[in-house]
Coordinates of C-alpha atoms in Angstrom, one line a residue:
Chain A
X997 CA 99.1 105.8 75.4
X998 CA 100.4 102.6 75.6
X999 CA 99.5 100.6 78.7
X1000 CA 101.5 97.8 80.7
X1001 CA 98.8 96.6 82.0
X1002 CA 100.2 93.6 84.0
X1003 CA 102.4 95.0 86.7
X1004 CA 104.9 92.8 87.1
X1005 CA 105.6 93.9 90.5
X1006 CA 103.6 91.5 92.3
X1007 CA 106.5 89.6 93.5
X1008 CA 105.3 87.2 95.9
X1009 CA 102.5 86.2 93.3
X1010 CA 104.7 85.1 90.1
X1011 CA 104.1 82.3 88.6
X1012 CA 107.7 80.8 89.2
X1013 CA 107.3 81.0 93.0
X1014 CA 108.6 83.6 95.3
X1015 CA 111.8 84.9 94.2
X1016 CA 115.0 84.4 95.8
X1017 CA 114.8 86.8 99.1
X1018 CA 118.1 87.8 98.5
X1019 CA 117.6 89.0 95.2
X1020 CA 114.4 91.2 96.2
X1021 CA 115.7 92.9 99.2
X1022 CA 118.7 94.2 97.2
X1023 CA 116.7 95.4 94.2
X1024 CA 114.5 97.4 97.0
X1025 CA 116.9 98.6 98.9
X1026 CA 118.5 99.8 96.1
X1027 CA 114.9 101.6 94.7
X1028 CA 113.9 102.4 98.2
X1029 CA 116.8 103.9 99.3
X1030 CA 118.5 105.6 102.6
X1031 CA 118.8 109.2 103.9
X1032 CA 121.4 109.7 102.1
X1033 CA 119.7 108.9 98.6
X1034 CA 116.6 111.6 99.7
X1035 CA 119.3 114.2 99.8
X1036 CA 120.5 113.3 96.4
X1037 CA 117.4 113.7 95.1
X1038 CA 116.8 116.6 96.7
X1039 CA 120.2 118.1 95.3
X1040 CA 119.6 117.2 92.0
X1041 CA 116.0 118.6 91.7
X1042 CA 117.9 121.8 92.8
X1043 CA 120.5 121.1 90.3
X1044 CA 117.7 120.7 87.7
X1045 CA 115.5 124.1 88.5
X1046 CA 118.8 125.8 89.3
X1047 CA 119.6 124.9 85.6
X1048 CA 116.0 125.9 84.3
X1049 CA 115.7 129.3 85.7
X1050 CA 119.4 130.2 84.5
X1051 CA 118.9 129.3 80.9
X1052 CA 115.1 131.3 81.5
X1053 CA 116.9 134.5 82.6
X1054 CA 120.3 133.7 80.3
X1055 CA 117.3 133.9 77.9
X1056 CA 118.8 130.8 76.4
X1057 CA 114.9 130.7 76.3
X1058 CA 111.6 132.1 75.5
X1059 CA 110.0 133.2 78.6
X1060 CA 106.7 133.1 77.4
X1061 CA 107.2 129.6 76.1
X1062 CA 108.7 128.5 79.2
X1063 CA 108.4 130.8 82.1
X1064 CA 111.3 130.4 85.2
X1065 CA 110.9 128.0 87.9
X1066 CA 110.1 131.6 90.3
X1067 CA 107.8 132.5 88.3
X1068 CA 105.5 129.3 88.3
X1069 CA 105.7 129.4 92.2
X1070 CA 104.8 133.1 91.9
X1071 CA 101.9 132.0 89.7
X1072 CA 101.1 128.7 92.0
X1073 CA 101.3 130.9 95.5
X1074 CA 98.8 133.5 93.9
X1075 CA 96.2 130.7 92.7
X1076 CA 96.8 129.0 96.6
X1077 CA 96.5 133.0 98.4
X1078 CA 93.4 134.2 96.5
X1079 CA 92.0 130.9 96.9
X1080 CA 91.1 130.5 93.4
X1081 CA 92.9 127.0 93.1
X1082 CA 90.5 125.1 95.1
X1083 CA 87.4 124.8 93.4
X1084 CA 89.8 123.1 90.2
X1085 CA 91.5 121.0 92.7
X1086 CA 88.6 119.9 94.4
X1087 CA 86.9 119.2 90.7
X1088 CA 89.6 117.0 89.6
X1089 CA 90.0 115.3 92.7
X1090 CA 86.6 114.2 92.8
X1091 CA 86.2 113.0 89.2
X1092 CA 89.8 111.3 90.2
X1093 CA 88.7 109.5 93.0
X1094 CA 84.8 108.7 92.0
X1095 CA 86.5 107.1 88.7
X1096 CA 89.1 105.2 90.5
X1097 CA 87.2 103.7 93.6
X1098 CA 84.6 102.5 90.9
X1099 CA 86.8 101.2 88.7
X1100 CA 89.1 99.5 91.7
X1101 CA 85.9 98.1 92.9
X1102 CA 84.3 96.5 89.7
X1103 CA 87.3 95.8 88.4
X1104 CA 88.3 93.7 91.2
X1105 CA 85.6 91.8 91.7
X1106 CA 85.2 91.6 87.9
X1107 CA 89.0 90.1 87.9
X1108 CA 88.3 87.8 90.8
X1109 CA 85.1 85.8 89.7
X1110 CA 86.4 85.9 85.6
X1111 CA 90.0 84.8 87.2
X1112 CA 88.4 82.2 89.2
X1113 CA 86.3 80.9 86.2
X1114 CA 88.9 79.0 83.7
X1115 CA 85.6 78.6 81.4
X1116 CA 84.9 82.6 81.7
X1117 CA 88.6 83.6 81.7
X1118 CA 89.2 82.0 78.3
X1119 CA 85.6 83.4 76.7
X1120 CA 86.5 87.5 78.1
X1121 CA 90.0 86.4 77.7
X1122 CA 90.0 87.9 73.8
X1123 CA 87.6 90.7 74.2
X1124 CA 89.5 92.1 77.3
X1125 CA 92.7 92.4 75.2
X1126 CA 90.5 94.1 72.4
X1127 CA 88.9 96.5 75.3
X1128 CA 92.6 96.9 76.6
X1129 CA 93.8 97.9 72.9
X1130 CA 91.1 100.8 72.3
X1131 CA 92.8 104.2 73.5
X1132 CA 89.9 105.1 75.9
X1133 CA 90.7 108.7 75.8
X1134 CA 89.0 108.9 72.6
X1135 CA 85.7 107.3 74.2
X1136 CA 85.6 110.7 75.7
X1137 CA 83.4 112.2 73.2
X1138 CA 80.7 109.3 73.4
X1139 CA 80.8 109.6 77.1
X1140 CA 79.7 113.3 76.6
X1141 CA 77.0 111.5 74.5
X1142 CA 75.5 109.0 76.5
X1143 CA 75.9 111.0 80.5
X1144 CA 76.5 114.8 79.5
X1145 CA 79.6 117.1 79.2
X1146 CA 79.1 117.3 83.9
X1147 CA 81.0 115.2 86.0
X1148 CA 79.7 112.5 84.9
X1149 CA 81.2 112.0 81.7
X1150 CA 84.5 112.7 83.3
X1151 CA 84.1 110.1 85.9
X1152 CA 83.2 107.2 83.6
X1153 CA 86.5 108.1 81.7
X1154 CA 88.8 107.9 84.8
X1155 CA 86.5 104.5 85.2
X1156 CA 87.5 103.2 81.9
X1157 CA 91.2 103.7 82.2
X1158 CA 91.5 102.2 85.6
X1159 CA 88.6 99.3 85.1
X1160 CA 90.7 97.6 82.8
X1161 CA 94.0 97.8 84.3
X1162 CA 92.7 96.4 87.9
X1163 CA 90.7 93.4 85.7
X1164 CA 93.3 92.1 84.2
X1165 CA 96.0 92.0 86.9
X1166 CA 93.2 90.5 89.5
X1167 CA 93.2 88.1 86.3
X1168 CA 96.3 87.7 86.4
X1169 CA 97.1 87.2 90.1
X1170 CA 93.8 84.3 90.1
X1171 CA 95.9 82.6 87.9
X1172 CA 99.0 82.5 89.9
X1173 CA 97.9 81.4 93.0
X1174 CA 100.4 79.0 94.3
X1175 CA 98.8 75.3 93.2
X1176 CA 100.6 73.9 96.2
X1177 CA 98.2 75.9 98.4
X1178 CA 95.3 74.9 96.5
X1179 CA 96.8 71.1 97.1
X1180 CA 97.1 71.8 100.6
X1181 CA 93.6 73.2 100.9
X1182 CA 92.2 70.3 99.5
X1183 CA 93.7 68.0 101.4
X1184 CA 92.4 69.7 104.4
X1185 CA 88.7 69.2 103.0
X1186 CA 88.7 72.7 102.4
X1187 CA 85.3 74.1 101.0
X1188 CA 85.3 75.9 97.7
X1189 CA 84.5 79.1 99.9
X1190 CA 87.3 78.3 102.1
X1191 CA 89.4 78.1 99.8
X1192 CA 88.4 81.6 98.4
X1193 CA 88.5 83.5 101.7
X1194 CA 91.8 82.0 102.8
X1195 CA 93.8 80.9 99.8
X1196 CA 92.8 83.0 97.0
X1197 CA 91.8 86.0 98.1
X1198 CA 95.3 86.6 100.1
X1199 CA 97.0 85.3 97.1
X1200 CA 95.6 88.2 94.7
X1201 CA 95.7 91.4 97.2
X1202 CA 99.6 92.0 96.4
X1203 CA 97.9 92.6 92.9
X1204 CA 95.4 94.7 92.7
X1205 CA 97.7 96.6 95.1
X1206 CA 99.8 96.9 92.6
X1207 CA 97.0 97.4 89.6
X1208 CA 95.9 100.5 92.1
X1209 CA 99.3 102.2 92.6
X1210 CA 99.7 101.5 89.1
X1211 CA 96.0 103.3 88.1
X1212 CA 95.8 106.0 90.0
X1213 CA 98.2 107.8 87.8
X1214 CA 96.2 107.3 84.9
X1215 CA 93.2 108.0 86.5
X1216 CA 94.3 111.4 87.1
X1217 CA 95.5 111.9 83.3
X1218 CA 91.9 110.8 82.6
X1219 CA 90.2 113.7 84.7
X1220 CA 93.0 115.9 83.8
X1221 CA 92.7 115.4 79.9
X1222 CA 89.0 115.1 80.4
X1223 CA 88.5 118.5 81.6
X1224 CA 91.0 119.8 78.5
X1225 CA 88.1 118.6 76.1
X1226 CA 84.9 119.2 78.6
X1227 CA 85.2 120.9 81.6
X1228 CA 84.4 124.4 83.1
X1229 CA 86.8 123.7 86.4
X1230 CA 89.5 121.6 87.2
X1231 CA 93.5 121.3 86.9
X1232 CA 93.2 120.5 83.2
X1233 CA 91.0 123.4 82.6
X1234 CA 93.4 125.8 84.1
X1235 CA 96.0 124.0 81.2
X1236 CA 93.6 124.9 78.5
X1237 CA 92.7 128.3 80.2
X1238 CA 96.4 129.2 80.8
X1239 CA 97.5 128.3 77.5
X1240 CA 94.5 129.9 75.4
X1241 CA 95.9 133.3 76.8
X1242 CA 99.9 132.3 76.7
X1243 CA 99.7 132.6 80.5
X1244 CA 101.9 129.3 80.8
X1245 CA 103.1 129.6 84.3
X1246 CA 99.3 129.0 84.9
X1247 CA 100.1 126.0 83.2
X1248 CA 102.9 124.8 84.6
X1249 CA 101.3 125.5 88.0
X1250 CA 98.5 122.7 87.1
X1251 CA 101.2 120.7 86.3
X1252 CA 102.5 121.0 89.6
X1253 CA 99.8 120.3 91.7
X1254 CA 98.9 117.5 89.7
X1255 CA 102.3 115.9 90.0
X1256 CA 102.0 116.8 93.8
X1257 CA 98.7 114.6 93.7
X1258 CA 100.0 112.1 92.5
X1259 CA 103.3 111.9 94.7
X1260 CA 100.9 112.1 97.4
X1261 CA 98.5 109.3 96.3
X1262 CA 101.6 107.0 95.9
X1263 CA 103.5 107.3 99.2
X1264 CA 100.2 107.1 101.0
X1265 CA 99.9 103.9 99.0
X1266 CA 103.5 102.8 99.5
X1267 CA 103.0 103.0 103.5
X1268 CA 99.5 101.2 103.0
X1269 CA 101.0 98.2 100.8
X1270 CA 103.6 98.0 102.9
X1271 CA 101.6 97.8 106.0
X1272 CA 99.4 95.7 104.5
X1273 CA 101.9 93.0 102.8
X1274 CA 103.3 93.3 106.3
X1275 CA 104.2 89.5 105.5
X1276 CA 106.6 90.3 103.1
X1277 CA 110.4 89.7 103.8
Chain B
X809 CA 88.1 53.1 115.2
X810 CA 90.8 51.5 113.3
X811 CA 93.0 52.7 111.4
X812 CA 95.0 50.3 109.2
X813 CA 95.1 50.9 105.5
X814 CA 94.8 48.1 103.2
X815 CA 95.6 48.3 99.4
X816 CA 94.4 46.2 96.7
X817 CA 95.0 45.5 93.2
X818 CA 96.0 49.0 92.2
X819 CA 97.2 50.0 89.2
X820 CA 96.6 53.7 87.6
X821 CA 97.4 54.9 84.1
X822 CA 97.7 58.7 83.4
X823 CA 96.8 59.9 79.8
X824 CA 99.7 61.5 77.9
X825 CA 99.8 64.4 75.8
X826 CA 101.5 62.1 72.7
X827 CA 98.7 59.8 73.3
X828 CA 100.5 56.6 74.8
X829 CA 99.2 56.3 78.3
X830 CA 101.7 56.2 80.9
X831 CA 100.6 53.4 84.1
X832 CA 102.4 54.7 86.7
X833 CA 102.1 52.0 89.2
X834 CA 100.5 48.6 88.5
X835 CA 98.8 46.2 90.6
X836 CA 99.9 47.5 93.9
X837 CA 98.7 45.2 97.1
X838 CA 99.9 46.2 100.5
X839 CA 98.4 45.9 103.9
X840 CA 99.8 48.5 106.5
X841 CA 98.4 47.8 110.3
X842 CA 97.0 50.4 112.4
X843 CA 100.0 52.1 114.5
X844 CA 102.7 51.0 111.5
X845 CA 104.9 53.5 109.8
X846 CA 105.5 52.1 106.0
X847 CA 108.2 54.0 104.2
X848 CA 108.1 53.4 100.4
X849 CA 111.5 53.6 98.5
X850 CA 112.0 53.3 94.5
X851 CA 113.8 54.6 92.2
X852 CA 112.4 58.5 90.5
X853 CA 109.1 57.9 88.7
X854 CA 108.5 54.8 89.9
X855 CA 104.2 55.9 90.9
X856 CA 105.3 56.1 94.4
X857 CA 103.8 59.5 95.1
X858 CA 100.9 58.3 92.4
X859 CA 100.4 55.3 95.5
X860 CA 100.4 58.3 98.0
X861 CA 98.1 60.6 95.8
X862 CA 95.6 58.0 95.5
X863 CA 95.7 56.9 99.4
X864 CA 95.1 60.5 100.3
X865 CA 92.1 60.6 97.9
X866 CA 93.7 63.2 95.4
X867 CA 93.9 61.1 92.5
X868 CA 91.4 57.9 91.9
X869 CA 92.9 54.7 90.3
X870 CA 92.3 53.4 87.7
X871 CA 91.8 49.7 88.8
X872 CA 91.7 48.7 92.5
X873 CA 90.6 49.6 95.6
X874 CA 92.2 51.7 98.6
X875 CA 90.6 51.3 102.6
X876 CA 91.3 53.7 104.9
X877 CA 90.5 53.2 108.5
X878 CA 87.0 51.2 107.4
X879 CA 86.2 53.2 104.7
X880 CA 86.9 53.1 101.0
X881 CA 88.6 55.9 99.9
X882 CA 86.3 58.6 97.9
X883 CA 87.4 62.0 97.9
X884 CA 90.0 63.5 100.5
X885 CA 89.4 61.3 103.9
X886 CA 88.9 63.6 107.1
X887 CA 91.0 61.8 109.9
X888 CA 94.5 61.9 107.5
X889 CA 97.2 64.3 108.1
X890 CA 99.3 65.1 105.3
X891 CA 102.7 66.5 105.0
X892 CA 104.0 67.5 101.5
X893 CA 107.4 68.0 100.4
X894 CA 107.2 71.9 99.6
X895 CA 106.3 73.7 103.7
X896 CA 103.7 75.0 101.4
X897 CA 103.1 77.9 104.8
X898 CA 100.9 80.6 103.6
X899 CA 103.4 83.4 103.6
X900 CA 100.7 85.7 104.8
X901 CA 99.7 83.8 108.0
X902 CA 101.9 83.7 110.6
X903 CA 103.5 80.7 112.3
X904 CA 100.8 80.2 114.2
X905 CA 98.3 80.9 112.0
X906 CA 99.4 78.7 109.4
X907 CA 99.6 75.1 112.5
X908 CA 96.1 76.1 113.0
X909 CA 94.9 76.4 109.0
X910 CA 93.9 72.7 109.2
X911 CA 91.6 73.8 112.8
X912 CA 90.4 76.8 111.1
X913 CA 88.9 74.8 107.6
X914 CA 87.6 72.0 109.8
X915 CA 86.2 74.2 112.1
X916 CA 84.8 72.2 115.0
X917 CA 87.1 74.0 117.6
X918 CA 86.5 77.4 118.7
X919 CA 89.3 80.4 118.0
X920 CA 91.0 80.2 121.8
X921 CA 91.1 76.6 121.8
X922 CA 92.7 76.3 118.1
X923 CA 95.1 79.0 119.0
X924 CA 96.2 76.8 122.2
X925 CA 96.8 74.3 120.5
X926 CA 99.0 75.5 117.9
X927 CA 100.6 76.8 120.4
X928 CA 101.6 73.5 122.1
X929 CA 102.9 72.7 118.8
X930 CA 104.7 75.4 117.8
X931 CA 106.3 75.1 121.4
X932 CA 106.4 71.0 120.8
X933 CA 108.4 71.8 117.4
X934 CA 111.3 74.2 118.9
X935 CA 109.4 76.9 117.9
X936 CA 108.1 78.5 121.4
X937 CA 108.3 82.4 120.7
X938 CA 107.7 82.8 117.1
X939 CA 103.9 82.5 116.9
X940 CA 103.7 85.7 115.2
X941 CA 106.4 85.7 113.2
X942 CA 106.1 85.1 109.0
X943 CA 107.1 82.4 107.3
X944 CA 109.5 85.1 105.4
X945 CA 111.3 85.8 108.5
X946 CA 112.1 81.6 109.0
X947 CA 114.6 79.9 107.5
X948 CA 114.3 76.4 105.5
X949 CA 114.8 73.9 108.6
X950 CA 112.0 76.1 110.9
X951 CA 109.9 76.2 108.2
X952 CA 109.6 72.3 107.9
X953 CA 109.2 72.7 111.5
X954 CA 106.1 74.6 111.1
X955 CA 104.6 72.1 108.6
X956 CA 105.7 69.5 111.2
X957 CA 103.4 71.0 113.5
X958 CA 100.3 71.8 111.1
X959 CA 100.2 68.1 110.3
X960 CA 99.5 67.2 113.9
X961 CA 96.7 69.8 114.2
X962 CA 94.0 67.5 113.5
X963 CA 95.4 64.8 115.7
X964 CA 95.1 62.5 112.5
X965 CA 95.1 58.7 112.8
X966 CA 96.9 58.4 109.5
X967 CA 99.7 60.4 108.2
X968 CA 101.0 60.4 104.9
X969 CA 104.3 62.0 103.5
X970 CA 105.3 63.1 100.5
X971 CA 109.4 63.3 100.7
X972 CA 108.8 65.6 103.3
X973 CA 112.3 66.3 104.5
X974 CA 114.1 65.9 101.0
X975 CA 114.6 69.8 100.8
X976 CA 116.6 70.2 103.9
X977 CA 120.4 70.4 104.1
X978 CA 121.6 66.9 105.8
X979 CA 122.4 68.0 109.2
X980 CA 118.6 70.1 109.7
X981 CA 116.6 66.9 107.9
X982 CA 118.7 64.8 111.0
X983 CA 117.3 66.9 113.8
X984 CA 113.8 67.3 112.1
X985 CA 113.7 63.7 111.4
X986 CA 114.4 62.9 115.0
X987 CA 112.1 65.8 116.2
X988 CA 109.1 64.1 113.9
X989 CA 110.1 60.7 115.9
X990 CA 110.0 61.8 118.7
X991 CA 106.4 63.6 118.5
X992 CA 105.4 59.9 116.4
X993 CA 106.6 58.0 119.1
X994 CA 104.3 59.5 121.4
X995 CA 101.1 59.2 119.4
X996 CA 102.1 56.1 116.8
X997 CA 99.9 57.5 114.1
X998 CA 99.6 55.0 111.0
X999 CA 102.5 56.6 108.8
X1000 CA 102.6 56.1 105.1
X1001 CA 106.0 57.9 104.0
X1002 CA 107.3 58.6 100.7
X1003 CA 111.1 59.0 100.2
X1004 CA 114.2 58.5 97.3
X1005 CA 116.2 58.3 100.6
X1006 CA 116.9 54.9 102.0
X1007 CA 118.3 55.8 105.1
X1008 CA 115.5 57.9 106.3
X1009 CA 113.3 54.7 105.2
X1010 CA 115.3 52.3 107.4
X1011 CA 115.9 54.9 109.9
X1012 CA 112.0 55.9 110.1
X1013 CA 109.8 53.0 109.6
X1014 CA 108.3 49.8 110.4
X1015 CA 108.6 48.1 107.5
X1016 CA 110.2 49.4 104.2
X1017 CA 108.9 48.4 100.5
X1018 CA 110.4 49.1 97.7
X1019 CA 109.3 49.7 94.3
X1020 CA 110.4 48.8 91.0
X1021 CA 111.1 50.8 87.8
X1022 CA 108.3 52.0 86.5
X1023 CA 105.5 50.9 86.1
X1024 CA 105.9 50.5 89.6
X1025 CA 105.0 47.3 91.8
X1026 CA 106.3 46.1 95.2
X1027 CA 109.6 44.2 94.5
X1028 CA 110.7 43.7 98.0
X1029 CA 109.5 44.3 102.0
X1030 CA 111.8 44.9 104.4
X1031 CA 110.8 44.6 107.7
X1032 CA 113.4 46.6 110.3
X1033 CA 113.8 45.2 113.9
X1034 CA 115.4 48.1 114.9
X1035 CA 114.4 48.8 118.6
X1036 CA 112.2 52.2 119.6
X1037 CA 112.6 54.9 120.2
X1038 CA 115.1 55.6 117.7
X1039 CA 117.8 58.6 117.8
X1040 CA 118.1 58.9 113.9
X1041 CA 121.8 60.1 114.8
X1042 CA 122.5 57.3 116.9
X1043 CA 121.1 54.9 114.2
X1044 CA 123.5 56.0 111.0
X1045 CA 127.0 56.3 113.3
X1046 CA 126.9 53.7 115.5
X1047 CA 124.4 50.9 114.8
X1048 CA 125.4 47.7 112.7
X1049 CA 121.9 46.6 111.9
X1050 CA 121.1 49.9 110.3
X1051 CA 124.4 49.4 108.2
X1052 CA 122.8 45.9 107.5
X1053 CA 119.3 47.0 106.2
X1054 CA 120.7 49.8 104.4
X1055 CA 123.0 47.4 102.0
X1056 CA 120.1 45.2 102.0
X1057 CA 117.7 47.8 100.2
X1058 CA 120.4 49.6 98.3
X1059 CA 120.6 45.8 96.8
X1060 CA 117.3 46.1 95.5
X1061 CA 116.6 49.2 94.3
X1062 CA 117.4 49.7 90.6
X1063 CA 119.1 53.1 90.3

């Protein structure tokens, strides 16, 4: 997979300054959108498996290949009723979230004292880059190695992926902290601790925001794929299960609640961010 | 304690990339009295921000010696207020928040009493009611209104400024000019001001200096008579002597 790993949606952090306020409110009202904009979406993810269960019963294609829309949420509603879904949910989920908290965590703090360091940035700088190039999905195998084919292994993957993301966009938002505030604070005698808790620490949140709405997705590909290759549970086991035995409505309903996940993760973080950067215009 | 600035023999050189050193200002002397407000007027990079930069204890000259108060300057001195040209508000703080940043690093005032105080100021400013608002929410004029505010919060003896009205349109820099006179007039800090514009300089200060071409060096002092308290306003439609000091200056400055 190829990773943009600096989100460049940290606008109140880019190096040029804040952008014109104008400029930003239009671009988000135009992504955000109104009520009207929900019910177009709404109508065109009809439209879309309106289309896909016609061409399944048209018989334009395969069934078994690609089963009807009805009959995933047949397939879905039976894994929810018999309650058979919830230990794989529950599995992924937890590899999900140990991976990500850990990885949010270290690679935060990481981010912020290397960031903070111009003599450490420029020695990890090169190594980071080469750690950010490695396709960390294929560490799985030597995770199995070194913590066993449990959990574990699982969790240090999600880890991996998100570590590196949240490192180098903390990086990145260290190094744009606004020098004018850094002036300012030192003209008010600022300690170098001060100017940590109040200047620099502020200055990078909008970032690692960012780097977490950015990771979570690939933190759940990460326990997803993991548990293709090494698990006995979870959403990506059900893939591999479903698929061994060309049940791939099974599939498909994995997919589903993944996706759901995800959604979920997001606007939960959309509302946080938004709460939190309260201070944007 | 006093709190007159004196400035000797200054010069400072910056290293350049190409390897020719640039001196930036050269042999500066200037003496500014407790209570005076010194605008300093020259043409673009002629040092005079360098001159400001090394009073405020950001930069250290090369050659010569800077006294503020009775202290030499080493390092950032505590009893300055300084107001840059950028509001530079943290956008994450809000109005009041931001007045009391100076309070808050300094930290010899408890929470309540910092918070009153910014207060005042906000409310001394114009800008009674929007102590919680964000620096996002202001426009350009209120924002300089803000920083207006946050330079007071020390009750500093000295002030310096950096062209600290040169981004606002020409009617807002009017009424935060006279605003900032009228709070100055009040408290008659020792005010070191930095400006490209002469008639803030005449309308503003004390005594005016102007710089030379760079390397920059005093070519001229103009002291203005005008009478106090000043309405800025009043000063640039209707009074002759500010029409006199202005051709004066303009006649020395080599733009």
């Amino acid at each position: 997979m190829s990773d943009q790993l600096v989100v460049s949606g940290a606008p109140s952090a880019s190096p040029a300054g804040t952008p014109p306020p104008g400029r930003r409110t239009r671009l988000r009202r135009a992504a955000g959108g109104g009520k009207a904009m929900v019910v177009y979406r709404v109508l065109g993810m009809v439209a879309f498996l309106g289309a896909w269960e016609l061409a399944v019963r048209a018989e334009l294609v395969n069934p078994l290949f690609l089963p009807a829309p009805s009959k995933v949420a047949g397939t879905l509603v039976d894994l929810v009723r018999t309650g058979d879904l919830w230990p794989h949910v529950s599995e992924t989920l937890q590899a999900t979230f140990a991976g990500f908290v850990a990885g949010v965590v270290v690679g935060a703090l990481l981010g912020f004292v290397i960031g903070l360091s111009p003599a450490l940035s420029g020695f990890t700088s090169p190594f980071i880059t080469m750690m950010n190039s490695m396709p960390r999905i294929a560490l799985a195998p030597l995770f199995v190695l070194w913590v066993g084919i449990d959990i574990k292994s699982r969790i240090l993957l999600v880890f991996s992926l998100v570590v590196f993301i949240v490192l180098t966009n903390t990086i990145a938002g260290t190094q744009s902290v606004d020098r004018d505030h850094l002036t300012l604070a030192r003209l008010f005698s600022a300690s170098r601790r001060q100017v940590i808790v109040k200047i620099a620490m502020p200055s990078v949140l909008p970032w690692i925001l960012a780097a977490m709405r950015l990771s979570f997705a690939y933190a759940l590909a990460g326990a997803v794929v993991g548990e293709m290759f090494l698990g006995q549970r979870g959403l990506g086991y059900l893939i591999v299960a479903g698929s061994g035995v060309f049940n791939i409505s099974q599939v498909f309903a994995a997919l589903v609640v993944t996706v759901i996940v995800a959604f979920l993760f997001d606007n939960l973080m959309a509302v946080a961010e938004k709460r939190i950067l309260r201070w944007r215009a | 304690m006093s709190s007159g600035i004196v400035v000797k023999d200054v010069t400072h050189t910056f290293p350049a990339a190409g390897g020719a050193a640039v001196t930036a200002i050269e042999e500066v002397s200037l003496e500014i009295a407790e209570h005076e407000f010194v605008a300093i007027v020259g043409p673009s990079g002629c040092g005079k921000s360098t001159l400001l930069n090394i009073v405020s204890g950001l930069i250290t000259p090369s050659a010569g010696s800077v006294t503020v108060g009775a202290e030499p300057v080493r390092g950032v001195p505590r009893d300055v207020g300084y107001m840059p040209a950028r509001d530079s508000l943290l956008p994450w703080r809000s109005c009041l928040d931001n007045v009391g940043l100076p309070l808050e690093i300094r930290g010899d005032v408890s929470r309540a009493a910092r918070r009153e105080r910014a207060g005042e100021l906000l409310g001394a400013v114009g800008l009674g009611g929007f102590e919680k608002a964000f620096p996002s929410a202001l426009s350009h004029g209120m924002r300089q209104r803000v920083a207006v505010a946050r330079t007071f919060a020390t009750q500093p003896s000295v002030l310096l400024m950096d062209e600290p009205f040169s981004a606002l349109d020409a009617q807002t820099k009017i009424t935060i000019q006279d605003l900032f006179l009228s709070i100055w007039e009040a408290q008659h800090q020792t005010v070191v001001l930095i400006t490209h514009d002469v008639m803030e300089a005449v309308a503003l200060a004390d005594r005016v200096v102007v710089f030379s071409r760079r390397p920059g060096r005093i070519k001229s002092i103009h002291d203005i008579d005008l009478p106090r308290p000043r309405s800025v306003q009043h000063l640039i439609f209707e009074e002759p002597r500010f029409q006199q000091h202005l051709r004066d200056i303009w006649r020395d400055l080599d733009v």
